[in-house]
PDB file of C-alpha atoms in Angstrom:
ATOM      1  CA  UNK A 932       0.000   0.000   0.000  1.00 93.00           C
ATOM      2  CA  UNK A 933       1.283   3.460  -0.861  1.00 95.00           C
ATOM      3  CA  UNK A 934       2.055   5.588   1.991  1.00 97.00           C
ATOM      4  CA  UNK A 935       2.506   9.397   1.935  1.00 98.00           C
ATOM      5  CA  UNK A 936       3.554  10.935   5.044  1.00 98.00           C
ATOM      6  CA  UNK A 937       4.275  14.206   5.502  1.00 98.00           C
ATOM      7  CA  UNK A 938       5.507  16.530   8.384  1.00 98.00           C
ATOM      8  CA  UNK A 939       7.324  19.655   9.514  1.00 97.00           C
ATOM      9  CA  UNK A 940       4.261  21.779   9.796  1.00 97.00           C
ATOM     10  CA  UNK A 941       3.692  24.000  11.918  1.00 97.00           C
ATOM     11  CA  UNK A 942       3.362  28.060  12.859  1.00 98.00           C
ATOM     12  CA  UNK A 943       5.720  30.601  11.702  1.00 98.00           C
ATOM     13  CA  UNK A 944       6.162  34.105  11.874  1.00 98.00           C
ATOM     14  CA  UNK A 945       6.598  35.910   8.406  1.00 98.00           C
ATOM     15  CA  UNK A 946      10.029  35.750   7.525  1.00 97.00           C
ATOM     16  CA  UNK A 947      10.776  33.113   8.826  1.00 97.00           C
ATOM     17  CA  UNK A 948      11.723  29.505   7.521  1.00 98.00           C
ATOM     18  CA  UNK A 949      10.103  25.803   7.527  1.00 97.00           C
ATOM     19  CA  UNK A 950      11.290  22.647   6.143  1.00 98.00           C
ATOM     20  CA  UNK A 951       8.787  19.972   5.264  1.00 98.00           C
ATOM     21  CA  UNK A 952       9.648  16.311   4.762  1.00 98.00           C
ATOM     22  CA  UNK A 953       7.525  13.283   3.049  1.00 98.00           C
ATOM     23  CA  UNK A 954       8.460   9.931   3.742  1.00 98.00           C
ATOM     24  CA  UNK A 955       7.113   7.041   1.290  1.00 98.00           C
ATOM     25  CA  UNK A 956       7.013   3.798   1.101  1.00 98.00           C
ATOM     26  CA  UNK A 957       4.663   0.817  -0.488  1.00 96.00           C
ATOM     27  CA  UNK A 958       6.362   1.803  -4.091  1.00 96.00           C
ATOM     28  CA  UNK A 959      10.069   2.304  -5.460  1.00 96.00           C
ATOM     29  CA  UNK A 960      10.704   5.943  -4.810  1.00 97.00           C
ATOM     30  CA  UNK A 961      12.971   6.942  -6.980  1.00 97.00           C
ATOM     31  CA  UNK A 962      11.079   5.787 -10.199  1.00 96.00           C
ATOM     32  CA  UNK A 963       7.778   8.849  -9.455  1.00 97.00           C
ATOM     33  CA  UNK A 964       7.918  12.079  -9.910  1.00 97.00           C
ATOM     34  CA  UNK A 965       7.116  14.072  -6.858  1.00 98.00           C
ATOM     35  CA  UNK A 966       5.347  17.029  -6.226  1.00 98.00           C
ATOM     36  CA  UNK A 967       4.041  19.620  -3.346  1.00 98.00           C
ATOM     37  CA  UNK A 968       0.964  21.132  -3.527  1.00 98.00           C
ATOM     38  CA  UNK A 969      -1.088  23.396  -1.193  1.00 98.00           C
ATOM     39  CA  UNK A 970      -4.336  24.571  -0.166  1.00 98.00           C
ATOM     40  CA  UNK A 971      -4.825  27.807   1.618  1.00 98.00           C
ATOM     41  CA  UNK A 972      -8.012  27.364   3.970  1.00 97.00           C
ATOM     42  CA  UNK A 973     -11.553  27.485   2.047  1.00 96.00           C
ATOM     43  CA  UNK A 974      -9.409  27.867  -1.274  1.00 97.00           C
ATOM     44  CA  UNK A 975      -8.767  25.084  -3.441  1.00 97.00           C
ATOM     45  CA  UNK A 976      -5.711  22.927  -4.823  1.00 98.00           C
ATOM     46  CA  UNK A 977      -2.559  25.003  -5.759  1.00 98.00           C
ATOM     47  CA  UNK A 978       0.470  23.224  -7.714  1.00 97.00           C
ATOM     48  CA  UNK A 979       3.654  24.279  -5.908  1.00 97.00           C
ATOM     49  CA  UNK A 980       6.569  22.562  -7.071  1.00 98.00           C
ATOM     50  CA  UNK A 981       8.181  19.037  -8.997  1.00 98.00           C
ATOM     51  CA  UNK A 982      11.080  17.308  -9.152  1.00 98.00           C
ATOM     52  CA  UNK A 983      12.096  14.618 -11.179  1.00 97.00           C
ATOM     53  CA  UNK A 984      12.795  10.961 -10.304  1.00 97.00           C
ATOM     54  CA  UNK A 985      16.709  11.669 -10.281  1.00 95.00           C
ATOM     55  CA  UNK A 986      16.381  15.148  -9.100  1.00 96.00           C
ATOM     56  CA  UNK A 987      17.770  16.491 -11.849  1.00 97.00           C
ATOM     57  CA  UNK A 988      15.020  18.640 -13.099  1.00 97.00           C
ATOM     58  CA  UNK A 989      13.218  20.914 -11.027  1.00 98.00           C
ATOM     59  CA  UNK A 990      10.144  23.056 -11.260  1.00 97.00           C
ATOM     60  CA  UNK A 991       8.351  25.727  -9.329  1.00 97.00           C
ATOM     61  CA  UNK A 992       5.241  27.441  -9.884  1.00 96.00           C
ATOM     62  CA  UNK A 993       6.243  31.410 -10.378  1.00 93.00           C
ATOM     63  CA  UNK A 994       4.996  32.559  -7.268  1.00 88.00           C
ATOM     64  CA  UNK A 995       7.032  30.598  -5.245  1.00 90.00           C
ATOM     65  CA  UNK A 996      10.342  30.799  -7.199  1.00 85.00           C
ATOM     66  CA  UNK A 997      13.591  32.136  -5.180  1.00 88.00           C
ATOM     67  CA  UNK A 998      11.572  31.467  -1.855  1.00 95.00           C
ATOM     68  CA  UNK A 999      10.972  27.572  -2.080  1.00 97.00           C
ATOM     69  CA  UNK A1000      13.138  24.576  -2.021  1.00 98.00           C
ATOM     70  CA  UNK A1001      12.006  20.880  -3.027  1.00 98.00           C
ATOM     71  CA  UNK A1002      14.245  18.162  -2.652  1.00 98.00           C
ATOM     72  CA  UNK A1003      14.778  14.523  -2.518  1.00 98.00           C
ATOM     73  CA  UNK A1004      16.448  11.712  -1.110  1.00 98.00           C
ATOM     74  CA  UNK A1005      16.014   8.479  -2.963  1.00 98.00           C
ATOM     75  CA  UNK A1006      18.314   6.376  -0.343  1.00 98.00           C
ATOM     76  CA  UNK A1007      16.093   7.394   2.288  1.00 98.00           C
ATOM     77  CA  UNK A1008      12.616   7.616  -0.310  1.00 98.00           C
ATOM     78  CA  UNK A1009      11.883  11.339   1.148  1.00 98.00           C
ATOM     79  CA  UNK A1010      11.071  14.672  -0.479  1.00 98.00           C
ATOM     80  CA  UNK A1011      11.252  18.015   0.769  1.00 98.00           C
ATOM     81  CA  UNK A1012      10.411  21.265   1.020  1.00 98.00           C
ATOM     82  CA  UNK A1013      12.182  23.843   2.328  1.00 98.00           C
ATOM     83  CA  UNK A1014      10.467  27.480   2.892  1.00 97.00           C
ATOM     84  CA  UNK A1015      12.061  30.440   3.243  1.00 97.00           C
ATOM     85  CA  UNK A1016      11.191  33.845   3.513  1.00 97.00           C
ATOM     86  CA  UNK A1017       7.503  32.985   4.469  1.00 97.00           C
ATOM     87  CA  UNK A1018       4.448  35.364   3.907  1.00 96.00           C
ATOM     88  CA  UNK A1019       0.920  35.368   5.358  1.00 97.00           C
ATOM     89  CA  UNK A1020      -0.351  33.984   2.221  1.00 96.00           C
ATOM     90  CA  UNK A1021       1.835  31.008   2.391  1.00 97.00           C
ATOM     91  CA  UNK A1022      -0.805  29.848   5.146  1.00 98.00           C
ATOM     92  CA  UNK A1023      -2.123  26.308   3.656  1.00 98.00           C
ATOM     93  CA  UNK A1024      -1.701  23.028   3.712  1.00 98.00           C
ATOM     94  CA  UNK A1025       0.939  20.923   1.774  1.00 98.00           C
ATOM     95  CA  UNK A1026       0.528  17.885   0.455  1.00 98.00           C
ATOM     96  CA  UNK A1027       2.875  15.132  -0.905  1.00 98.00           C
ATOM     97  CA  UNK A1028       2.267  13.834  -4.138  1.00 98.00           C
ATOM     98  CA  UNK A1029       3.177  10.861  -6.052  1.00 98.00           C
ATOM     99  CA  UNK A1030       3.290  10.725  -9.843  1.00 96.00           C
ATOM    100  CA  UNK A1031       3.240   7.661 -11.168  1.00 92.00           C
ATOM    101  CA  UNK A1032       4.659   6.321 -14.028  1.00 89.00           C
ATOM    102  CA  UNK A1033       1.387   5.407 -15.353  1.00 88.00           C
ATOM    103  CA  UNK A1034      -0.428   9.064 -14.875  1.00 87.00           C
ATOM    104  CA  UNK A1035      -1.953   7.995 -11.964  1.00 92.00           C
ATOM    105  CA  UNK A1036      -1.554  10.407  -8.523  1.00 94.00           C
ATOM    106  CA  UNK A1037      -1.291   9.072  -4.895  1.00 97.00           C
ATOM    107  CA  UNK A1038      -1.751  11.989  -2.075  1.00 98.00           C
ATOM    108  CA  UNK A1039      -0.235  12.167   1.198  1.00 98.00           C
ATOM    109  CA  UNK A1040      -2.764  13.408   3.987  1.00 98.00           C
ATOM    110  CA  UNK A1041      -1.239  17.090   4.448  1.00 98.00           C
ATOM    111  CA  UNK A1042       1.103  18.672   6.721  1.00 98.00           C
ATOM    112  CA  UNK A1043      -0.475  22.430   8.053  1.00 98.00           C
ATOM    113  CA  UNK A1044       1.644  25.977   7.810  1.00 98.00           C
ATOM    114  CA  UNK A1045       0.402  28.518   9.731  1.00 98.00           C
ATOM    115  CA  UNK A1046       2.188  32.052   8.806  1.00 98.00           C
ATOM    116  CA  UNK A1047       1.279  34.433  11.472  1.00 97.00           C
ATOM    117  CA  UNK A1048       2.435  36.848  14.098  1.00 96.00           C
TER     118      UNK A1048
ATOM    119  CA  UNK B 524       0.759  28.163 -18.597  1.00 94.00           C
ATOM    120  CA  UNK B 525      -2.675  26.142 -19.021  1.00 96.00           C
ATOM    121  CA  UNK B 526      -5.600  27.791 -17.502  1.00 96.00           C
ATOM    122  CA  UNK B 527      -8.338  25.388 -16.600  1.00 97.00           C
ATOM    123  CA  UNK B 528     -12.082  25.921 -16.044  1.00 97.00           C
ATOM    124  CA  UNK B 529     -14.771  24.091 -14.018  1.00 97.00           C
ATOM    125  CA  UNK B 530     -17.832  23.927 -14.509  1.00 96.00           C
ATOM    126  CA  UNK B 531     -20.324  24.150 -12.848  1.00 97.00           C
ATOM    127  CA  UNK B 532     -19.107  25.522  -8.970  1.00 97.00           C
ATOM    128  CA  UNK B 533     -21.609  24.174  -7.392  1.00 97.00           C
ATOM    129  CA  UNK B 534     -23.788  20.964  -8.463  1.00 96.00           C
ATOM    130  CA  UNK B 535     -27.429  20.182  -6.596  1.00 96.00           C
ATOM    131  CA  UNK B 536     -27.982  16.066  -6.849  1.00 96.00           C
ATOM    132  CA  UNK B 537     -30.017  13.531  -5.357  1.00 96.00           C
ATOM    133  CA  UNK B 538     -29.025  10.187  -5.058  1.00 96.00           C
ATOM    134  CA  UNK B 539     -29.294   7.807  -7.886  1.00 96.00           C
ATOM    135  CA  UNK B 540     -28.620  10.948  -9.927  1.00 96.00           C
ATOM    136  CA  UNK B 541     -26.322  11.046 -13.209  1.00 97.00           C
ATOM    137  CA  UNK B 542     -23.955  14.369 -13.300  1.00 97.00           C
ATOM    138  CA  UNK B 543     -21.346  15.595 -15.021  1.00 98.00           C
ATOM    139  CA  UNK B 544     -18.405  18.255 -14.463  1.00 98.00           C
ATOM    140  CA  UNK B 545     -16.990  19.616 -17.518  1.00 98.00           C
ATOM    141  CA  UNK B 546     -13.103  20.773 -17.512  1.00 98.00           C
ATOM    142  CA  UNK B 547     -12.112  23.221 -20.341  1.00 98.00           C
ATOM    143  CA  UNK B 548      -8.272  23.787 -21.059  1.00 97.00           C
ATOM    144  CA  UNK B 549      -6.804  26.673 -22.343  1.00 97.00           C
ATOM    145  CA  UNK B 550      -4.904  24.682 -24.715  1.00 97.00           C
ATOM    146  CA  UNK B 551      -4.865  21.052 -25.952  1.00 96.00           C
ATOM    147  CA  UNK B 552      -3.879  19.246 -23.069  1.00 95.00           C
ATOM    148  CA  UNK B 553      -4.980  15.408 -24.527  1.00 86.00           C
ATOM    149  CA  UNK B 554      -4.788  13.012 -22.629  1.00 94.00           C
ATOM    150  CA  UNK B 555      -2.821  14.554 -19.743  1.00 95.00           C
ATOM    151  CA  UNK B 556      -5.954  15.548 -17.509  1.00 97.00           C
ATOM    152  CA  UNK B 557      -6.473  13.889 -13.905  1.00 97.00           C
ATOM    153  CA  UNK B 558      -9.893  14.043 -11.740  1.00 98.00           C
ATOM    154  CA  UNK B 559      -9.729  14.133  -7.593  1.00 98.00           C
ATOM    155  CA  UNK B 560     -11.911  14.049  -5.556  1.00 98.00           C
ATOM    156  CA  UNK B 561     -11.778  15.872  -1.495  1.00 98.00           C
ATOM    157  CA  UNK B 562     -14.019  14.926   0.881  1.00 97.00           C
ATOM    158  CA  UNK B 563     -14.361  18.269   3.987  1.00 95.00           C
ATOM    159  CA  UNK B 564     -10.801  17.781   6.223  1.00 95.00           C
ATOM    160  CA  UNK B 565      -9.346  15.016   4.254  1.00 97.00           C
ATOM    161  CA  UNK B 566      -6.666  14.969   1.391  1.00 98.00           C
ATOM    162  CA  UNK B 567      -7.832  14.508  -2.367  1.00 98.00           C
ATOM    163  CA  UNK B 568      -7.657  11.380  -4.124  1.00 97.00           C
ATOM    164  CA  UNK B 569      -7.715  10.394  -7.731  1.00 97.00           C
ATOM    165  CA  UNK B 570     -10.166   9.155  -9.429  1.00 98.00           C
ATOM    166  CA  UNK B 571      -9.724   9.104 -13.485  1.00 98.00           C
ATOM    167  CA  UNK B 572      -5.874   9.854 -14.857  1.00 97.00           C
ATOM    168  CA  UNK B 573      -5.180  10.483 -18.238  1.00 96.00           C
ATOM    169  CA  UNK B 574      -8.742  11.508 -19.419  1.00 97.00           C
ATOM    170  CA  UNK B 575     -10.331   7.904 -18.952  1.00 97.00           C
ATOM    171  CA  UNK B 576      -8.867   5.367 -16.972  1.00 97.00           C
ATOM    172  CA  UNK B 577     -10.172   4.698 -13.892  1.00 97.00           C
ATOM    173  CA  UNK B 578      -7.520   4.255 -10.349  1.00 96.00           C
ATOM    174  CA  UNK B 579      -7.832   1.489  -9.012  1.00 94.00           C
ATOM    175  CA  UNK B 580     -10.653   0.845  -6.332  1.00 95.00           C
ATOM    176  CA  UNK B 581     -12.896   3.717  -7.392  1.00 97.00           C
ATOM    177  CA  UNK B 582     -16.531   2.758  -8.209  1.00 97.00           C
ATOM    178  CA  UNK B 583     -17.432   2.308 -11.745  1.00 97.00           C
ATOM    179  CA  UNK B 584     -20.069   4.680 -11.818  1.00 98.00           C
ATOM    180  CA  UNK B 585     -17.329   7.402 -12.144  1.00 98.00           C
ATOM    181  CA  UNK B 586     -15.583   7.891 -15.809  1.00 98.00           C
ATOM    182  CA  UNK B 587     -14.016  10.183 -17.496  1.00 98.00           C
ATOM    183  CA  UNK B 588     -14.048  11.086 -20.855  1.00 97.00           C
ATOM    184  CA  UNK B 589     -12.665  13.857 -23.511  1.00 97.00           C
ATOM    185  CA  UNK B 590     -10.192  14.973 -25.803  1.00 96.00           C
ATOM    186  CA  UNK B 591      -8.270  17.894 -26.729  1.00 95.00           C
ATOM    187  CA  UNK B 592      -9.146  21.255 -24.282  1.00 97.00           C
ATOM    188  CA  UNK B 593     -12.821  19.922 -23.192  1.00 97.00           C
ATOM    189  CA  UNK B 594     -13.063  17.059 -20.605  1.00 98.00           C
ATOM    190  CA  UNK B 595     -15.970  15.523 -18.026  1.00 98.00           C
ATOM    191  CA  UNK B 596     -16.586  13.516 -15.760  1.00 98.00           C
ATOM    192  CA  UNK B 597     -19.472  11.554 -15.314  1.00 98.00           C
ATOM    193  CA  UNK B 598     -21.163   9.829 -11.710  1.00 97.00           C
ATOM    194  CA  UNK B 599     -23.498   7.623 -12.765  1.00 96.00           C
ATOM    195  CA  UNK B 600     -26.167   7.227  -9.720  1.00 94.00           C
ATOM    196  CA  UNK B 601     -24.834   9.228  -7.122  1.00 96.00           C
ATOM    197  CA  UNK B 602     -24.290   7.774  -3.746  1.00 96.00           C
ATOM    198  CA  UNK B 603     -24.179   9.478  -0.432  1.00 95.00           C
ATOM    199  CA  UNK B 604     -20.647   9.371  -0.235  1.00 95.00           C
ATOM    200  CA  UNK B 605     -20.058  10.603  -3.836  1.00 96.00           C
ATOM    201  CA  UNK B 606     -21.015  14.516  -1.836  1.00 93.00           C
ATOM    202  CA  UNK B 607     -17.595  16.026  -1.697  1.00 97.00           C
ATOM    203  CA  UNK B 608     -15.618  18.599  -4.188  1.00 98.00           C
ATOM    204  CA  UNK B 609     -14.229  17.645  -7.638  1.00 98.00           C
ATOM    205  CA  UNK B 610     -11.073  19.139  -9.042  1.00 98.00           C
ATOM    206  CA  UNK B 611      -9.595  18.586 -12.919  1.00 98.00           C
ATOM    207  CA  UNK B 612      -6.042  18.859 -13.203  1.00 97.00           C
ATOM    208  CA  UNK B 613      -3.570  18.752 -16.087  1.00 97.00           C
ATOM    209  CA  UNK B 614      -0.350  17.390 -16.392  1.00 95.00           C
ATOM    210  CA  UNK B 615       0.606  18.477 -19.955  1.00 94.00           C
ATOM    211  CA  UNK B 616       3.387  20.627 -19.208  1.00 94.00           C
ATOM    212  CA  UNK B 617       4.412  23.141 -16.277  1.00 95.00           C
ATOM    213  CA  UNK B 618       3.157  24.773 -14.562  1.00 95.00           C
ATOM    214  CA  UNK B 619       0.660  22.034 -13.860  1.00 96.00           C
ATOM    215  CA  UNK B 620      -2.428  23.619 -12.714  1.00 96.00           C
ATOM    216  CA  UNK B 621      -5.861  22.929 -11.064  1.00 98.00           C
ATOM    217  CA  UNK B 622      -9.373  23.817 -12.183  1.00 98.00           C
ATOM    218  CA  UNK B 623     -11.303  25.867  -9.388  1.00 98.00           C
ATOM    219  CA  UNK B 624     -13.042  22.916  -8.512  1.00 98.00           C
ATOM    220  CA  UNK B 625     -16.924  21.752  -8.358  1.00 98.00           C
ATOM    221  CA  UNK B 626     -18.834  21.292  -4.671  1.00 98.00           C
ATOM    222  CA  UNK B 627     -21.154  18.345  -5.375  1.00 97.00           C
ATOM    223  CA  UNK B 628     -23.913  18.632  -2.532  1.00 96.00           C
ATOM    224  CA  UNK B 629     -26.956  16.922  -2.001  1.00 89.00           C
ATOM    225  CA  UNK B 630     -30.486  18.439  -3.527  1.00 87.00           C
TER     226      UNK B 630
END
């Protein structure tokens, strides 16, 4: 069974930094495509970043560029997200995805950021 | 980047109903468009990936069909779990992006 789990959440003040992690397991890492993407509360799903099965390609959605990380440690099968810089609006939660290689999507259950004073 | 559009918001159904939510692209997107489905406090889940293939363990009453920029899908006798919000998503090229989603809720 794919597994998904994500953490590092938490509250932050603006400026400030968070790093979240995803563990997986139940598939073979390294061969998916992983991505983060967020919800702010009552809003609905926003693509945030991807990176390749190798790492070697990278992607962020504009918004985010210069102030997010995403990473990933096949060896250990984690991804990561580090966030820098953080703004109210960066309030949501994050979710772990999976790509497969057949199109197919598996979704971790969310890790919550709270930017606020 | 590919915009994507939902339609309807908001859907009124009974049970045993038939409904579909249409998906329009910006651009061709074929066959790189996924369905999810969020229930209130939980994480989405997939449905239909790549237009028309169904993930594993969902119900056959949902499909997916379409081509090109237009794309629905299709509950065929809605059940009471089926009330929960519906989101397109392509996967064509990046920026991937999400439609605004469609809150399915009981008539």
């Amino acid at each position: 069974e794919v597994q998904l789990v994500e953490s590092g959440g938490g509250l932050v003040k603006p400026g400030g930094s968070l790093t979240l992690s995803c563990e997986a397991s139940g598939f073979t890492f390294s061969f998916n495509t992983m991505h983060w993407v967020r919800q702010a509360p009552g809003k609905g799903l926003e693509w945030a970043s991807a990176i390749n099965r190798d790492g070697t390609f990278i992607v962020y959605a504009e918004s985010l560029k210069g102030r997010f990380t995403i990473s990933r440690d096949n060896a250990r099968s984690s991804l990561f997200l580090q966030l820098n810089r953080l703004r109210a609006e960066d309030t949501a939660i994050y979710y772990c995805v999976s790509q497969n290689p057949n199109g197919s999507y598996d979704w971790g259950q969310g890790t919550r950021v709270t930017v606020s004073s | 980047d590919i915009q994507m559009t939902q339609s309807p918001s908001t859907l009124s159904a009974s049970v045993g109903d038939r409904v579909t939510i249409t998906c329009r692209a910006s651009q061709t997107i074929s066959p790189w468009l996924a369905w999810h489905q969020q229930k209130p406090g939980k994480a989405p889940k997939v449905l239909i990936y790549k237009a028309s293939n169904l993930e594993s363990g969902v119900p056959s009453r949902f499909s997916g069909s379409g081509s090109g920029t237009e794309f629905t899908l299709t509950i065929s006798g809605l059940q009471p779990d089926d009330f929960a919000t519906y989101y397109c998503q392509h996967y064509d090229s990046f920026p991937y992006s999400f439609g605004q989603g469609t809150k399915l809720e009981i008539k």
